mmCIF file of C-alpha atoms and ligand atoms in Angstrom:
data_model
loop_
_atom_site.group_PDB
_atom_site.id
_atom_site.type_symbol
_atom_site.label_atom_id
_atom_site.label_comp_id
_atom_site.label_asym_id
_atom_site.label_seq_id
_atom_site.Cartn_x
_atom_site.Cartn_y
_atom_site.Cartn_z
ATOM 1 C CA UNK Y 29 3.132 13.644 37.708
ATOM 2 C CA UNK Y 30 2.941 17.405 38.990
ATOM 3 C CA UNK Y 31 0.891 19.525 36.290
ATOM 4 C CA UNK Y 32 4.472 20.961 35.889
ATOM 5 C CA UNK Y 33 6.019 17.874 34.795
ATOM 6 C CA UNK Y 34 3.313 17.047 32.356
ATOM 7 C CA UNK Y 35 3.092 20.615 30.801
ATOM 8 C CA UNK Y 36 7.079 19.709 30.340
ATOM 9 C CA UNK Y 37 5.764 16.109 28.656
ATOM 10 C CA UNK Y 38 2.799 17.823 26.945
ATOM 11 C CA UNK Y 39 5.232 20.686 25.461
ATOM 12 C CA UNK Y 40 7.565 18.403 24.223
ATOM 13 C CA UNK Y 41 4.862 16.300 22.564
ATOM 14 C CA UNK Y 42 3.311 19.020 21.062
ATOM 15 C CA UNK Y 43 6.777 20.464 19.425
ATOM 16 C CA UNK Y 44 7.848 17.168 18.077
ATOM 17 C CA UNK Y 45 4.662 15.748 16.843
ATOM 18 C CA UNK Y 46 1.847 18.570 16.148
ATOM 19 C CA UNK Y 47 -0.456 16.385 19.501
ATOM 20 C CA UNK Y 48 -2.146 17.513 22.140
ATOM 21 C CA UNK Y 49 -2.230 16.089 25.413
ATOM 22 C CA UNK Y 50 -4.800 17.265 27.428
ATOM 23 C CA UNK Y 51 -4.311 18.180 31.589
ATOM 24 C CA UNK Y 52 -6.558 16.062 32.293
ATOM 25 C CA UNK Y 53 -4.314 13.215 31.486
ATOM 26 C CA UNK Y 54 -1.944 12.965 33.493
ATOM 27 C CA UNK Y 55 -2.706 8.906 34.589
ATOM 28 C CA UNK Y 56 -2.022 7.754 30.521
ATOM 29 C CA UNK Y 57 0.961 9.667 30.725
ATOM 30 C CA UNK Y 58 2.419 8.563 33.873
ATOM 31 C CA UNK Y 59 1.328 5.021 32.983
ATOM 32 C CA UNK Y 60 2.954 4.930 29.496
ATOM 33 C CA UNK Y 61 6.132 6.569 30.793
ATOM 34 C CA UNK Y 62 6.812 3.444 33.853
ATOM 35 C CA UNK Y 63 8.402 1.541 31.734
ATOM 36 C CA UNK Y 64 10.918 4.092 30.107
ATOM 37 C CA UNK Y 65 12.229 5.094 33.772
ATOM 38 C CA UNK Y 66 12.152 1.631 34.755
ATOM 39 C CA UNK Y 67 13.850 1.209 31.596
ATOM 40 C CA UNK Y 68 16.710 3.687 32.852
ATOM 41 C CA UNK Y 69 16.567 2.191 36.091
ATOM 42 C CA UNK Y 70 15.647 5.455 37.469
ATOM 43 C CA UNK Y 71 13.266 5.087 40.324
ATOM 44 C CA UNK Y 72 10.046 7.179 38.849
ATOM 45 C CA UNK Y 73 8.679 9.028 36.281
ATOM 46 C CA UNK Y 74 9.800 12.183 37.644
ATOM 47 C CA UNK Y 75 13.959 11.400 38.096
ATOM 48 C CA UNK Y 76 13.079 10.767 33.954
ATOM 49 C CA UNK Y 77 11.816 13.597 33.278
ATOM 50 C CA UNK Y 78 14.604 15.352 35.792
ATOM 51 C CA UNK Y 79 16.825 13.576 33.178
ATOM 52 C CA UNK Y 80 15.594 14.933 29.829
ATOM 53 C CA UNK Y 81 15.797 18.238 30.857
ATOM 54 C CA UNK Y 82 18.865 18.348 32.226
ATOM 55 C CA UNK Y 83 20.994 16.735 29.365
ATOM 56 C CA UNK Y 84 17.713 17.216 26.892
ATOM 57 C CA UNK Y 85 18.827 13.121 25.360
ATOM 58 C CA UNK Y 86 17.330 13.060 21.988
ATOM 59 C CA UNK Y 87 16.992 9.626 21.551
ATOM 60 C CA UNK Y 88 14.955 9.455 24.971
ATOM 61 C CA UNK Y 89 13.323 12.685 23.888
ATOM 62 C CA UNK Y 90 12.019 10.693 21.295
ATOM 63 C CA UNK Y 91 11.090 7.902 23.238
ATOM 64 C CA UNK Y 92 9.634 9.507 25.345
ATOM 65 C CA UNK Y 93 6.611 11.929 23.005
ATOM 66 C CA UNK Y 94 6.386 7.828 21.108
ATOM 67 C CA UNK Y 95 5.235 6.449 24.472
ATOM 68 C CA UNK Y 96 2.653 9.306 24.818
ATOM 69 C CA UNK Y 97 0.878 8.995 21.383
ATOM 70 C CA UNK Y 98 -2.439 7.381 21.463
ATOM 71 C CA UNK Y 99 -2.311 4.370 19.935
ATOM 72 C CA UNK Y 100 -5.894 3.014 19.317
ATOM 73 C CA UNK Y 101 -6.520 0.868 16.023
ATOM 74 C CA UNK Y 102 -8.438 -2.139 14.617
ATOM 75 C CA UNK Y 103 -8.713 -3.544 11.452
ATOM 76 C CA UNK Y 104 -11.314 -2.451 9.283
ATOM 77 C CA UNK Y 105 -11.840 0.672 11.395
ATOM 78 C CA UNK Y 106 -14.728 2.991 9.345
ATOM 79 C CA UNK Y 107 -15.889 -0.156 8.114
ATOM 80 C CA UNK Y 108 -18.132 1.897 5.320
ATOM 81 C CA UNK Y 109 -14.759 3.519 4.255
ATOM 82 C CA UNK Y 110 -13.448 0.375 2.940
ATOM 83 C CA UNK Y 111 -16.451 -1.284 1.415
ATOM 84 C CA UNK Y 112 -16.016 2.020 -0.587
ATOM 85 C CA UNK Y 113 -12.231 1.718 -1.347
ATOM 86 C CA UNK Y 114 -12.795 -1.965 -2.186
ATOM 87 C CA UNK Y 115 -16.023 -1.907 -4.242
ATOM 88 C CA UNK Y 116 -14.623 1.543 -5.862
ATOM 89 C CA UNK Y 117 -12.367 3.205 -5.646
ATOM 90 C CA UNK Y 118 -9.780 0.732 -5.427
ATOM 91 C CA UNK Y 119 -11.291 -0.855 -9.324
ATOM 92 C CA UNK Y 120 -11.465 2.582 -10.761
ATOM 93 C CA UNK Y 121 -7.642 3.083 -10.151
ATOM 94 C CA UNK Y 122 -6.737 -0.743 -11.058
ATOM 95 C CA UNK Y 123 -9.010 -0.413 -14.402
ATOM 96 C CA UNK Y 124 -6.907 2.848 -15.554
ATOM 97 C CA UNK Y 125 -3.575 1.395 -16.461
ATOM 98 C CA UNK Y 126 -1.354 -1.114 -15.489
ATOM 99 C CA UNK Y 127 0.790 0.547 -12.844
ATOM 100 C CA UNK Y 128 0.566 -0.128 -9.320
ATOM 101 C CA UNK Y 129 -1.377 1.514 -6.873
ATOM 102 C CA UNK Y 130 0.166 3.163 -4.533
ATOM 103 C CA UNK Y 131 -1.760 3.940 -1.080
ATOM 104 C CA UNK Y 132 -0.075 5.327 2.033
ATOM 105 C CA UNK Y 133 -0.844 4.555 5.743
ATOM 106 C CA UNK Y 134 -0.191 8.193 7.666
ATOM 107 C CA UNK Y 135 0.124 7.165 11.205
ATOM 108 C CA UNK Y 136 0.002 3.265 10.980
ATOM 109 C CA UNK Y 137 0.180 2.913 14.440
ATOM 110 C CA UNK Y 138 0.448 -1.406 15.064
ATOM 111 C CA UNK Y 139 -0.413 -1.775 11.245
ATOM 112 C CA UNK Y 140 -3.786 -2.855 11.567
ATOM 113 C CA UNK Y 141 -4.929 -0.416 8.893
ATOM 114 C CA UNK Y 142 -2.718 -0.841 6.835
ATOM 115 C CA UNK Y 143 -3.032 -4.790 6.333
ATOM 116 C CA UNK Y 144 -6.834 -3.683 5.966
ATOM 117 C CA UNK Y 145 -6.106 -1.730 2.918
ATOM 118 C CA UNK Y 146 -3.861 -4.788 1.592
ATOM 119 C CA UNK Y 147 -7.036 -6.855 2.186
ATOM 120 C CA UNK Y 148 -9.063 -4.584 0.865
ATOM 121 C CA UNK Y 149 -6.409 -4.034 -2.869
ATOM 122 C CA UNK Y 150 -6.105 -7.853 -2.879
ATOM 123 C CA UNK Y 151 -9.650 -8.239 -3.618
ATOM 124 C CA UNK Y 152 -9.416 -6.410 -7.032
ATOM 125 C CA UNK Y 153 -5.211 -6.270 -7.685
ATOM 126 C CA UNK Y 154 -2.219 -8.856 -7.491
ATOM 127 C CA UNK Y 155 -0.058 -8.533 -4.602
ATOM 128 C CA UNK Y 156 3.083 -6.761 -7.717
ATOM 129 C CA UNK Y 157 0.694 -4.303 -7.947
ATOM 130 C CA UNK Y 158 -0.315 -3.392 -4.717
ATOM 131 C CA UNK Y 159 2.263 -0.905 -3.153
ATOM 132 C CA UNK Y 160 1.405 0.297 0.646
ATOM 133 C CA UNK Y 161 3.733 2.961 2.214
ATOM 134 C CA UNK Y 162 2.895 3.061 6.147
ATOM 135 C CA UNK Y 163 5.011 5.091 8.654
ATOM 136 C CA UNK Y 164 4.762 6.183 12.415
ATOM 137 C CA UNK Y 165 6.403 8.363 14.638
ATOM 138 C CA UNK Y 166 6.592 4.885 16.520
ATOM 139 C CA UNK Y 167 9.448 3.123 16.300
ATOM 140 C CA UNK Y 168 7.237 0.204 18.835
ATOM 141 C CA UNK Y 169 4.305 0.597 17.485
ATOM 142 C CA UNK Y 170 6.129 -0.396 14.255
ATOM 143 C CA UNK Y 171 7.690 -3.136 15.134
ATOM 144 C CA UNK Y 172 4.704 -4.804 16.005
ATOM 145 C CA UNK Y 173 2.892 -3.695 12.620
ATOM 146 C CA UNK Y 174 5.864 -5.868 10.484
ATOM 147 C CA UNK Y 175 5.414 -8.415 12.443
ATOM 148 C CA UNK Y 176 1.826 -9.224 11.617
ATOM 149 C CA UNK Y 177 1.114 -11.025 15.131
ATOM 150 C CA UNK Y 178 -1.903 -9.918 16.287
ATOM 151 C CA UNK Y 179 -4.283 -11.863 20.090
ATOM 152 C CA UNK Y 180 -6.845 -13.256 20.000
ATOM 153 C CA UNK Y 181 -8.972 -9.653 20.746
ATOM 154 C CA UNK Y 182 -7.304 -7.875 18.156
ATOM 155 C CA UNK Y 183 -7.954 -10.565 15.322
ATOM 156 C CA UNK Y 184 -11.718 -10.334 16.669
ATOM 157 C CA UNK Y 185 -12.193 -6.188 16.111
ATOM 158 C CA UNK Y 186 -13.523 -5.050 13.163
ATOM 159 C CA UNK Y 187 -12.149 -8.391 10.988
ATOM 160 C CA UNK Y 188 -14.975 -10.641 9.449
ATOM 161 C CA UNK Y 189 -14.044 -14.262 10.583
ATOM 162 C CA UNK Y 190 -13.576 -14.727 6.585
ATOM 163 C CA UNK Y 191 -10.754 -12.688 6.484
ATOM 164 C CA UNK Y 192 -9.475 -13.769 9.493
ATOM 165 C CA UNK Y 193 -9.173 -17.198 7.753
ATOM 166 C CA UNK Y 194 -7.897 -15.867 4.447
ATOM 167 C CA UNK Y 195 -5.565 -13.334 5.385
ATOM 168 C CA UNK Y 196 -4.127 -15.356 8.245
ATOM 169 C CA UNK Y 197 -2.103 -17.884 9.686
ATOM 170 C CA UNK Y 198 -2.883 -19.470 13.701
ATOM 171 C CA UNK Y 199 0.633 -19.344 15.524
ATOM 172 C CA UNK Y 200 -0.234 -20.922 18.909
ATOM 173 C CA UNK Y 201 -2.951 -18.507 20.309
ATOM 174 C CA UNK Y 202 -1.865 -15.899 18.056
ATOM 175 C CA UNK Y 203 -2.798 -14.886 14.660
ATOM 176 C CA UNK Y 204 -0.245 -14.121 11.946
ATOM 177 C CA UNK Y 205 -0.711 -12.325 8.670
ATOM 178 C CA UNK Y 206 0.492 -14.749 5.654
ATOM 179 C CA UNK Y 207 3.248 -13.459 3.497
ATOM 180 C CA UNK Y 208 1.636 -12.233 0.449
ATOM 181 C CA UNK Y 209 -0.511 -9.739 2.910
ATOM 182 C CA UNK Y 210 2.591 -8.725 4.933
ATOM 183 C CA UNK Y 211 4.557 -8.219 1.264
ATOM 184 C CA UNK Y 212 2.535 -5.530 -0.143
ATOM 185 C CA UNK Y 213 3.259 -2.837 3.151
ATOM 186 C CA UNK Y 214 6.571 -0.825 3.420
ATOM 187 C CA UNK Y 215 7.444 0.042 6.917
ATOM 188 C CA UNK Y 216 9.246 3.468 8.212
ATOM 189 C CA UNK Y 217 9.351 5.579 11.090
ATOM 190 C CA UNK Y 218 8.441 8.918 9.167
ATOM 191 C CA UNK Y 219 7.499 12.190 11.390
ATOM 192 C CA UNK Y 220 4.478 13.764 9.564
ATOM 193 C CA UNK Y 221 5.779 17.662 10.555
ATOM 194 C CA UNK Y 222 8.337 16.197 8.821
ATOM 195 C CA UNK Y 223 7.985 16.796 4.364
ATOM 196 C CA UNK Y 224 6.886 13.026 2.500
ATOM 197 C CA UNK Y 225 7.953 13.999 -0.603
ATOM 198 C CA UNK Y 226 10.306 10.864 -0.646
ATOM 199 C CA UNK Y 227 7.937 8.921 -0.160
ATOM 200 C CA UNK Y 228 7.170 9.436 -3.679
ATOM 201 C CA UNK Y 229 2.852 10.413 -4.901
ATOM 202 C CA UNK Y 230 0.038 8.348 -3.981
ATOM 203 C CA UNK Y 231 -3.510 7.288 -5.224
ATOM 204 C CA UNK Y 232 -4.858 6.937 -2.011
ATOM 205 C CA UNK Y 233 -3.753 8.935 1.089
ATOM 206 C CA UNK Y 234 -5.503 7.818 4.659
ATOM 207 C CA UNK Y 235 -4.397 9.697 7.601
ATOM 208 C CA UNK Y 236 -7.235 8.150 9.979
ATOM 209 C CA UNK Y 237 -7.787 9.035 13.509
ATOM 210 C CA UNK Y 238 -4.611 11.252 13.918
ATOM 211 C CA UNK Y 239 -5.023 14.818 12.275
ATOM 212 C CA UNK Y 240 -7.961 15.329 15.576
ATOM 213 C CA UNK Y 241 -5.018 14.762 18.000
ATOM 214 C CA UNK Y 242 -3.173 17.890 16.551
ATOM 215 C CA UNK Y 243 -3.095 20.757 17.032
ATOM 216 C CA UNK Y 244 -4.835 23.143 14.653
ATOM 217 C CA UNK Y 245 -1.404 25.043 13.039
ATOM 218 C CA UNK Y 246 -0.230 21.352 12.947
ATOM 219 C CA UNK Y 247 -2.664 19.664 11.427
ATOM 220 C CA UNK Y 248 -3.416 22.437 8.350
ATOM 221 C CA UNK Y 249 0.294 22.101 7.526
ATOM 222 C CA UNK Y 250 0.234 18.267 7.121
ATOM 223 C CA UNK Y 251 -2.684 18.093 5.252
ATOM 224 C CA UNK Y 252 -0.864 20.698 3.000
ATOM 225 C CA UNK Y 253 2.331 17.795 3.387
ATOM 226 C CA UNK Y 254 -0.460 14.747 2.539
ATOM 227 C CA UNK Y 255 -1.807 16.737 -0.285
ATOM 228 C CA UNK Y 256 1.951 17.026 -1.734
ATOM 229 C CA UNK Y 257 2.407 13.710 -2.326
ATOM 230 C CA UNK Y 258 -1.422 12.566 -3.276
ATOM 231 C CA UNK Y 259 -1.610 12.421 -7.281
ATOM 232 C CA UNK Y 260 -4.100 14.220 -8.959
ATOM 233 C CA UNK Y 261 -7.170 12.879 -8.881
ATOM 234 C CA UNK Y 262 -6.305 11.337 -5.920
ATOM 235 C CA UNK Y 263 -8.244 10.626 -2.404
ATOM 236 C CA UNK Y 264 -7.696 11.835 0.769
ATOM 237 C CA UNK Y 265 -8.846 9.316 3.673
ATOM 238 C CA UNK Y 266 -9.298 10.482 7.516
ATOM 239 C CA UNK Y 267 -12.169 9.065 9.784
ATOM 240 C CA UNK Y 268 -15.542 8.822 9.339
ATOM 241 C CA UNK Y 269 -16.194 11.160 12.547
ATOM 242 C CA UNK Y 270 -13.491 13.294 12.239
ATOM 243 C CA UNK Y 271 -13.761 16.738 11.342
ATOM 244 C CA UNK Y 272 -10.880 16.903 9.419
ATOM 245 C CA UNK Y 273 -11.181 18.433 6.085
ATOM 246 C CA UNK Y 274 -8.164 18.864 3.290
ATOM 247 C CA UNK Y 275 -7.501 21.816 1.381
ATOM 248 C CA UNK Y 276 -9.548 22.804 -0.862
ATOM 249 C CA UNK Y 277 -8.319 20.842 -4.209
ATOM 250 C CA UNK Y 278 -10.539 18.155 -2.787
ATOM 251 C CA UNK Y 279 -14.142 17.139 -2.257
ATOM 252 C CA UNK Y 280 -16.395 15.367 -0.176
ATOM 253 C CA UNK Y 281 -17.924 12.239 -2.031
ATOM 254 C CA UNK Y 282 -21.260 9.625 -0.294
ATOM 255 C CA UNK Y 283 -19.284 8.417 2.238
ATOM 256 C CA UNK Y 284 -18.216 10.322 5.296
ATOM 257 C CA UNK Y 285 -14.188 10.613 5.696
ATOM 258 C CA UNK Y 286 -13.450 10.312 1.982
ATOM 259 C CA UNK Y 287 -11.845 12.879 -0.013
ATOM 260 C CA UNK Y 288 -11.278 13.329 -3.505
ATOM 261 C CA UNK Y 289 -8.674 15.429 -5.389
ATOM 262 C CA UNK Y 290 -9.696 17.568 -8.485
ATOM 263 C CA UNK Y 291 -6.794 17.863 -10.759
ATOM 264 C CA UNK Y 292 -8.138 21.863 -12.036
ATOM 265 C CA UNK Y 293 -6.662 22.462 -9.048
ATOM 266 C CA UNK Y 294 -2.980 23.897 -8.471
ATOM 267 C CA UNK Y 295 -0.890 22.237 -6.235
ATOM 268 C CA UNK Y 296 0.985 24.136 -3.458
ATOM 269 C CA UNK Y 297 4.355 24.325 -3.200
ATOM 270 C CA UNK Y 298 5.560 20.326 -1.531
ATOM 271 C CA UNK Y 299 8.283 21.958 0.332
ATOM 272 C CA UNK Y 300 6.397 22.939 3.604
ATOM 273 C CA UNK A 4 -21.212 -16.934 30.140
ATOM 274 C CA UNK A 5 -24.546 -17.015 28.460
ATOM 275 C CA UNK A 6 -26.425 -14.799 30.919
ATOM 276 C CA UNK A 7 -22.862 -12.214 29.428
ATOM 277 C CA UNK A 8 -23.786 -12.500 26.678
ATOM 278 C CA UNK A 9 -27.489 -11.785 26.831
ATOM 279 C CA UNK A 10 -26.825 -8.310 28.487
ATOM 280 C CA UNK A 11 -23.758 -7.433 25.809
ATOM 281 C CA UNK A 12 -26.399 -8.422 23.320
ATOM 282 C CA UNK A 13 -29.056 -5.984 25.121
ATOM 283 C CA UNK A 14 -26.649 -3.402 25.725
ATOM 284 C CA UNK A 15 -26.861 -2.796 21.999
ATOM 285 C CA UNK A 16 -30.072 -2.076 22.249
ATOM 286 C CA UNK A 17 -31.428 -5.957 21.178
ATOM 287 C CA UNK A 18 -34.217 -7.259 22.619
ATOM 288 C CA UNK A 19 -32.538 -10.792 23.893
ATOM 289 C CA UNK A 20 -34.421 -13.901 24.355
ATOM 290 C CA UNK A 21 -32.173 -16.873 26.266
ATOM 291 C CA UNK A 22 -32.589 -20.450 25.889
ATOM 292 C CA UNK A 23 -30.497 -22.864 27.931
ATOM 293 C CA UNK A 24 -30.109 -26.044 24.752
ATOM 294 C CA UNK A 25 -30.984 -26.127 21.569
ATOM 295 C CA UNK A 26 -34.296 -27.819 22.157
ATOM 296 C CA UNK A 27 -35.044 -24.345 24.157
ATOM 297 C CA UNK A 28 -33.798 -22.512 20.928
ATOM 298 C CA UNK A 29 -35.738 -24.608 18.514
ATOM 299 C CA UNK A 30 -38.902 -24.336 20.073
ATOM 300 C CA UNK A 31 -38.838 -20.172 20.722
ATOM 301 C CA UNK A 32 -37.055 -20.159 17.063
ATOM 302 C CA UNK A 33 -40.651 -22.218 16.248
ATOM 303 C CA UNK A 34 -42.899 -20.106 18.155
ATOM 304 C CA UNK A 35 -41.419 -16.616 16.957
ATOM 305 C CA UNK A 36 -37.917 -16.370 14.274
ATOM 306 C CA UNK A 37 -35.465 -14.041 15.758
ATOM 307 C CA UNK A 38 -33.345 -11.952 13.125
ATOM 308 C CA UNK A 39 -30.169 -12.763 14.616
ATOM 309 C CA UNK A 40 -28.900 -15.883 16.774
ATOM 310 C CA UNK A 41 -25.859 -15.593 19.429
ATOM 311 C CA UNK A 42 -25.231 -19.970 19.170
ATOM 312 C CA UNK A 43 -22.636 -21.805 21.455
ATOM 313 C CA UNK A 44 -21.344 -24.411 19.240
ATOM 314 C CA UNK A 45 -21.439 -26.634 22.631
ATOM 315 C CA UNK A 46 -24.584 -26.940 24.350
ATOM 316 C CA UNK A 47 -26.659 -29.634 26.295
ATOM 317 C CA UNK A 48 -28.619 -32.095 24.592
ATOM 318 C CA UNK A 49 -28.552 -30.441 21.326
ATOM 319 C CA UNK A 50 -24.882 -28.698 20.000
ATOM 320 C CA UNK A 51 -24.930 -25.603 18.168
ATOM 321 C CA UNK A 52 -24.218 -27.717 14.682
ATOM 322 C CA UNK A 53 -26.908 -29.889 15.035
ATOM 323 C CA UNK A 54 -29.380 -26.881 15.781
ATOM 324 C CA UNK A 55 -28.167 -24.795 12.738
ATOM 325 C CA UNK A 56 -28.677 -28.163 10.422
ATOM 326 C CA UNK A 57 -32.694 -28.290 12.484
ATOM 327 C CA UNK A 58 -33.265 -24.242 12.718
ATOM 328 C CA UNK A 59 -32.342 -24.477 8.487
ATOM 329 C CA UNK A 60 -34.919 -27.194 8.187
ATOM 330 C CA UNK A 61 -37.932 -25.057 9.585
ATOM 331 C CA UNK A 62 -40.082 -22.641 7.727
ATOM 332 C CA UNK A 63 -38.375 -19.391 7.931
ATOM 333 C CA UNK A 64 -35.311 -21.004 9.229
ATOM 334 C CA UNK A 65 -33.186 -19.244 6.663
ATOM 335 C CA UNK A 66 -33.769 -15.912 8.089
ATOM 336 C CA UNK A 67 -31.699 -15.592 10.963
ATOM 337 C CA UNK A 68 -28.462 -14.204 10.964
ATOM 338 C CA UNK A 69 -26.583 -16.972 13.211
ATOM 339 C CA UNK A 70 -23.142 -15.872 14.559
ATOM 340 C CA UNK A 71 -21.195 -19.151 15.892
ATOM 341 C CA UNK A 72 -19.236 -18.665 19.378
ATOM 342 C CA UNK A 73 -17.301 -21.250 20.619
ATOM 343 C CA UNK A 74 -13.946 -21.840 22.271
ATOM 344 C CA UNK A 75 -12.567 -23.868 19.422
ATOM 345 C CA UNK A 76 -10.178 -21.952 17.256
ATOM 346 C CA UNK A 77 -9.140 -24.123 14.721
ATOM 347 C CA UNK A 78 -9.504 -22.869 11.172
ATOM 348 C CA UNK A 79 -10.199 -25.787 9.348
ATOM 349 C CA UNK A 80 -13.621 -26.260 12.327
ATOM 350 C CA UNK A 81 -14.391 -22.970 11.887
ATOM 351 C CA UNK A 82 -14.657 -22.886 7.969
ATOM 352 C CA UNK A 83 -16.878 -26.252 9.123
ATOM 353 C CA UNK A 84 -19.068 -23.943 10.542
ATOM 354 C CA UNK A 85 -19.168 -21.198 7.953
ATOM 355 C CA UNK A 86 -19.895 -23.647 5.655
ATOM 356 C CA UNK A 87 -23.321 -24.982 7.850
ATOM 357 C CA UNK A 88 -24.208 -21.111 7.517
ATOM 358 C CA UNK A 89 -22.997 -18.916 10.682
ATOM 359 C CA UNK A 90 -22.733 -15.703 9.267
ATOM 360 C CA UNK A 91 -19.690 -14.617 11.069
ATOM 361 C CA UNK A 92 -17.911 -16.163 14.328
ATOM 362 C CA UNK A 93 -16.828 -15.432 17.667
ATOM 363 C CA UNK A 94 -13.633 -17.372 19.186
ATOM 364 C CA UNK A 95 -14.034 -17.654 23.209
ATOM 365 C CA UNK A 96 -13.139 -15.097 25.394
ATOM 366 C CA UNK A 97 -15.000 -12.290 24.142
ATOM 367 C CA UNK A 98 -15.843 -9.222 25.381
ATOM 368 C CA UNK A 99 -19.176 -6.541 24.164
ATOM 369 C CA UNK A 100 -16.439 -4.722 21.899
ATOM 370 C CA UNK A 101 -16.476 -8.109 19.767
ATOM 371 C CA UNK A 102 -19.953 -8.878 19.961
ATOM 372 C CA UNK A 103 -20.706 -5.203 18.978
ATOM 373 C CA UNK A 104 -17.670 -5.842 16.304
ATOM 374 C CA UNK A 105 -19.164 -9.065 14.618
ATOM 375 C CA UNK A 106 -22.435 -7.891 14.706
ATOM 376 C CA UNK A 107 -21.524 -4.881 12.685
ATOM 377 C CA UNK A 108 -19.715 -7.098 10.113
ATOM 378 C CA UNK A 109 -22.980 -9.043 9.676
ATOM 379 C CA UNK A 110 -24.478 -5.731 9.500
ATOM 380 C CA UNK A 111 -27.086 -6.206 12.660
ATOM 381 C CA UNK A 112 -25.559 -2.569 12.962
HETATM 382 C C1 LIG O 15 -5.144 7.096 17.317
HETATM 383 S S1 LIG O 15 -3.534 6.020 16.142
HETATM 384 C C2 LIG O 15 -4.534 5.630 14.422
HETATM 385 C C3 LIG O 15 -4.261 4.626 14.001
HETATM 386 C C4 LIG O 15 -4.842 4.401 12.764
HETATM 387 N N1 LIG O 15 -4.265 5.424 11.776
HETATM 388 C C5 LIG O 15 -5.878 4.033 12.799
HETATM 389 O O1 LIG O 15 -7.252 5.069 12.035
HETATM 390 O O2 LIG O 15 -6.773 3.613 12.661
HETATM 391 C C6 LIG O 15 -2.985 7.228 16.002
HETATM 392 C C7 LIG O 15 -1.593 7.042 15.186
HETATM 393 O O3 LIG O 15 -0.216 8.510 14.965
HETATM 394 C C8 LIG O 15 0.525 8.185 15.114
HETATM 395 N N2 LIG O 15 1.773 9.824 15.232
HETATM 396 C C9 LIG O 15 0.839 10.545 15.809
HETATM 397 N N3 LIG O 15 1.511 11.979 15.428
HETATM 398 C C10 LIG O 15 2.520 11.284 14.748
HETATM 399 C C11 LIG O 15 3.499 11.954 14.180
HETATM 400 N N4 LIG O 15 3.917 13.714 13.870
HETATM 401 N N5 LIG O 15 3.708 11.246 12.911
HETATM 402 C C12 LIG O 15 3.981 10.493 12.490
HETATM 403 N N6 LIG O 15 2.840 9.695 13.799
HETATM 404 C C13 LIG O 15 2.398 9.632 14.334
HETATM 405 C C14 LIG O 15 0.649 7.846 16.498
HETATM 406 O O4 LIG O 15 1.969 7.463 16.657
HETATM 407 C C15 LIG O 15 -0.169 6.620 16.411
HETATM 408 O O5 LIG O 15 0.211 5.493 15.816
#
């Protein structure tokens, strides 16, 4: 892939998803774009990029941008975070009143994070009181998330064996999430650069290992959009080792990456 | 497989002692009880389950965290291993990430 083609794709990704692609990622990008070029019956990735340059085809552009996004994830990624949600945050929210607890998995990739939230919430709540919304830019990742089918390797990364037995059923050499887990999650293709308020308000907003890949201005604006859908006294969660800080309305908690909103803070206009 | 597992365990900064079968493992345990055992269900002479039963009957034999490892993926059989005292379970084939993740799950890392 020529530096010029890579720069072109990187610019599309920055504009459309807010994500930075570094100049040394040409092998990764080329590998990801290969299948799209083949599907379009084109000879090479270079031809695919020429096509987008000359036609500005919006659907194809979107697919190219989605293909460049890193989809790395696992069940119970950041174990301490989920332990805190399970042992303290969710039980406290659950005892507040009888309303459903709303959780947002923003940048859910192939769904492991949303299913982990469902498993953790099921420890203190009945399924009707768990309302998880999981969004991502990538339609392909969401498709896999929604089927809930994971490989032998995927279910052994992070997922304790007892959780596997309890929440999955075996399907040949794959494992599929059980209906009660799937029931509590709604999946949606949604760009984090767009307004999030149509999704409603959430008690816990999880945006983990997403914003570190964003360019700083897009990350800051996205944090404000996430704040706009976080309830007063709600929580915002990032990756434990990410250096992402939420707006000033949030205070840190003893668990790295877990922040709590203070209701005393005025709200930024939710228009952005 | 055993050699591979031992290398992975060492990379995680554990001191690994390998045993070829259940009998050898049991005599190691009698001389110095380990903190954790990566236990293959199918071993010659004494299989993993039999070893686990004998281990737990030893003085201080309930100390080691046992991570069972096997090609067996039947949920009932896995549950059986857990009921017998395995703390975690690895389905073969596995890689270093999986061992690390399972050791983390039982609090070794
Ligand atoms: C590295 S994965 C992290 C998955 C999961 N949150 C976790 O912590 O394991 C990042 C995800 O963010 C998604 N993403 C990146 N930019 C996005 C955007 N602008 N809007 C929505 N999702 C985005 C990617 O498609 C990818 O699935």
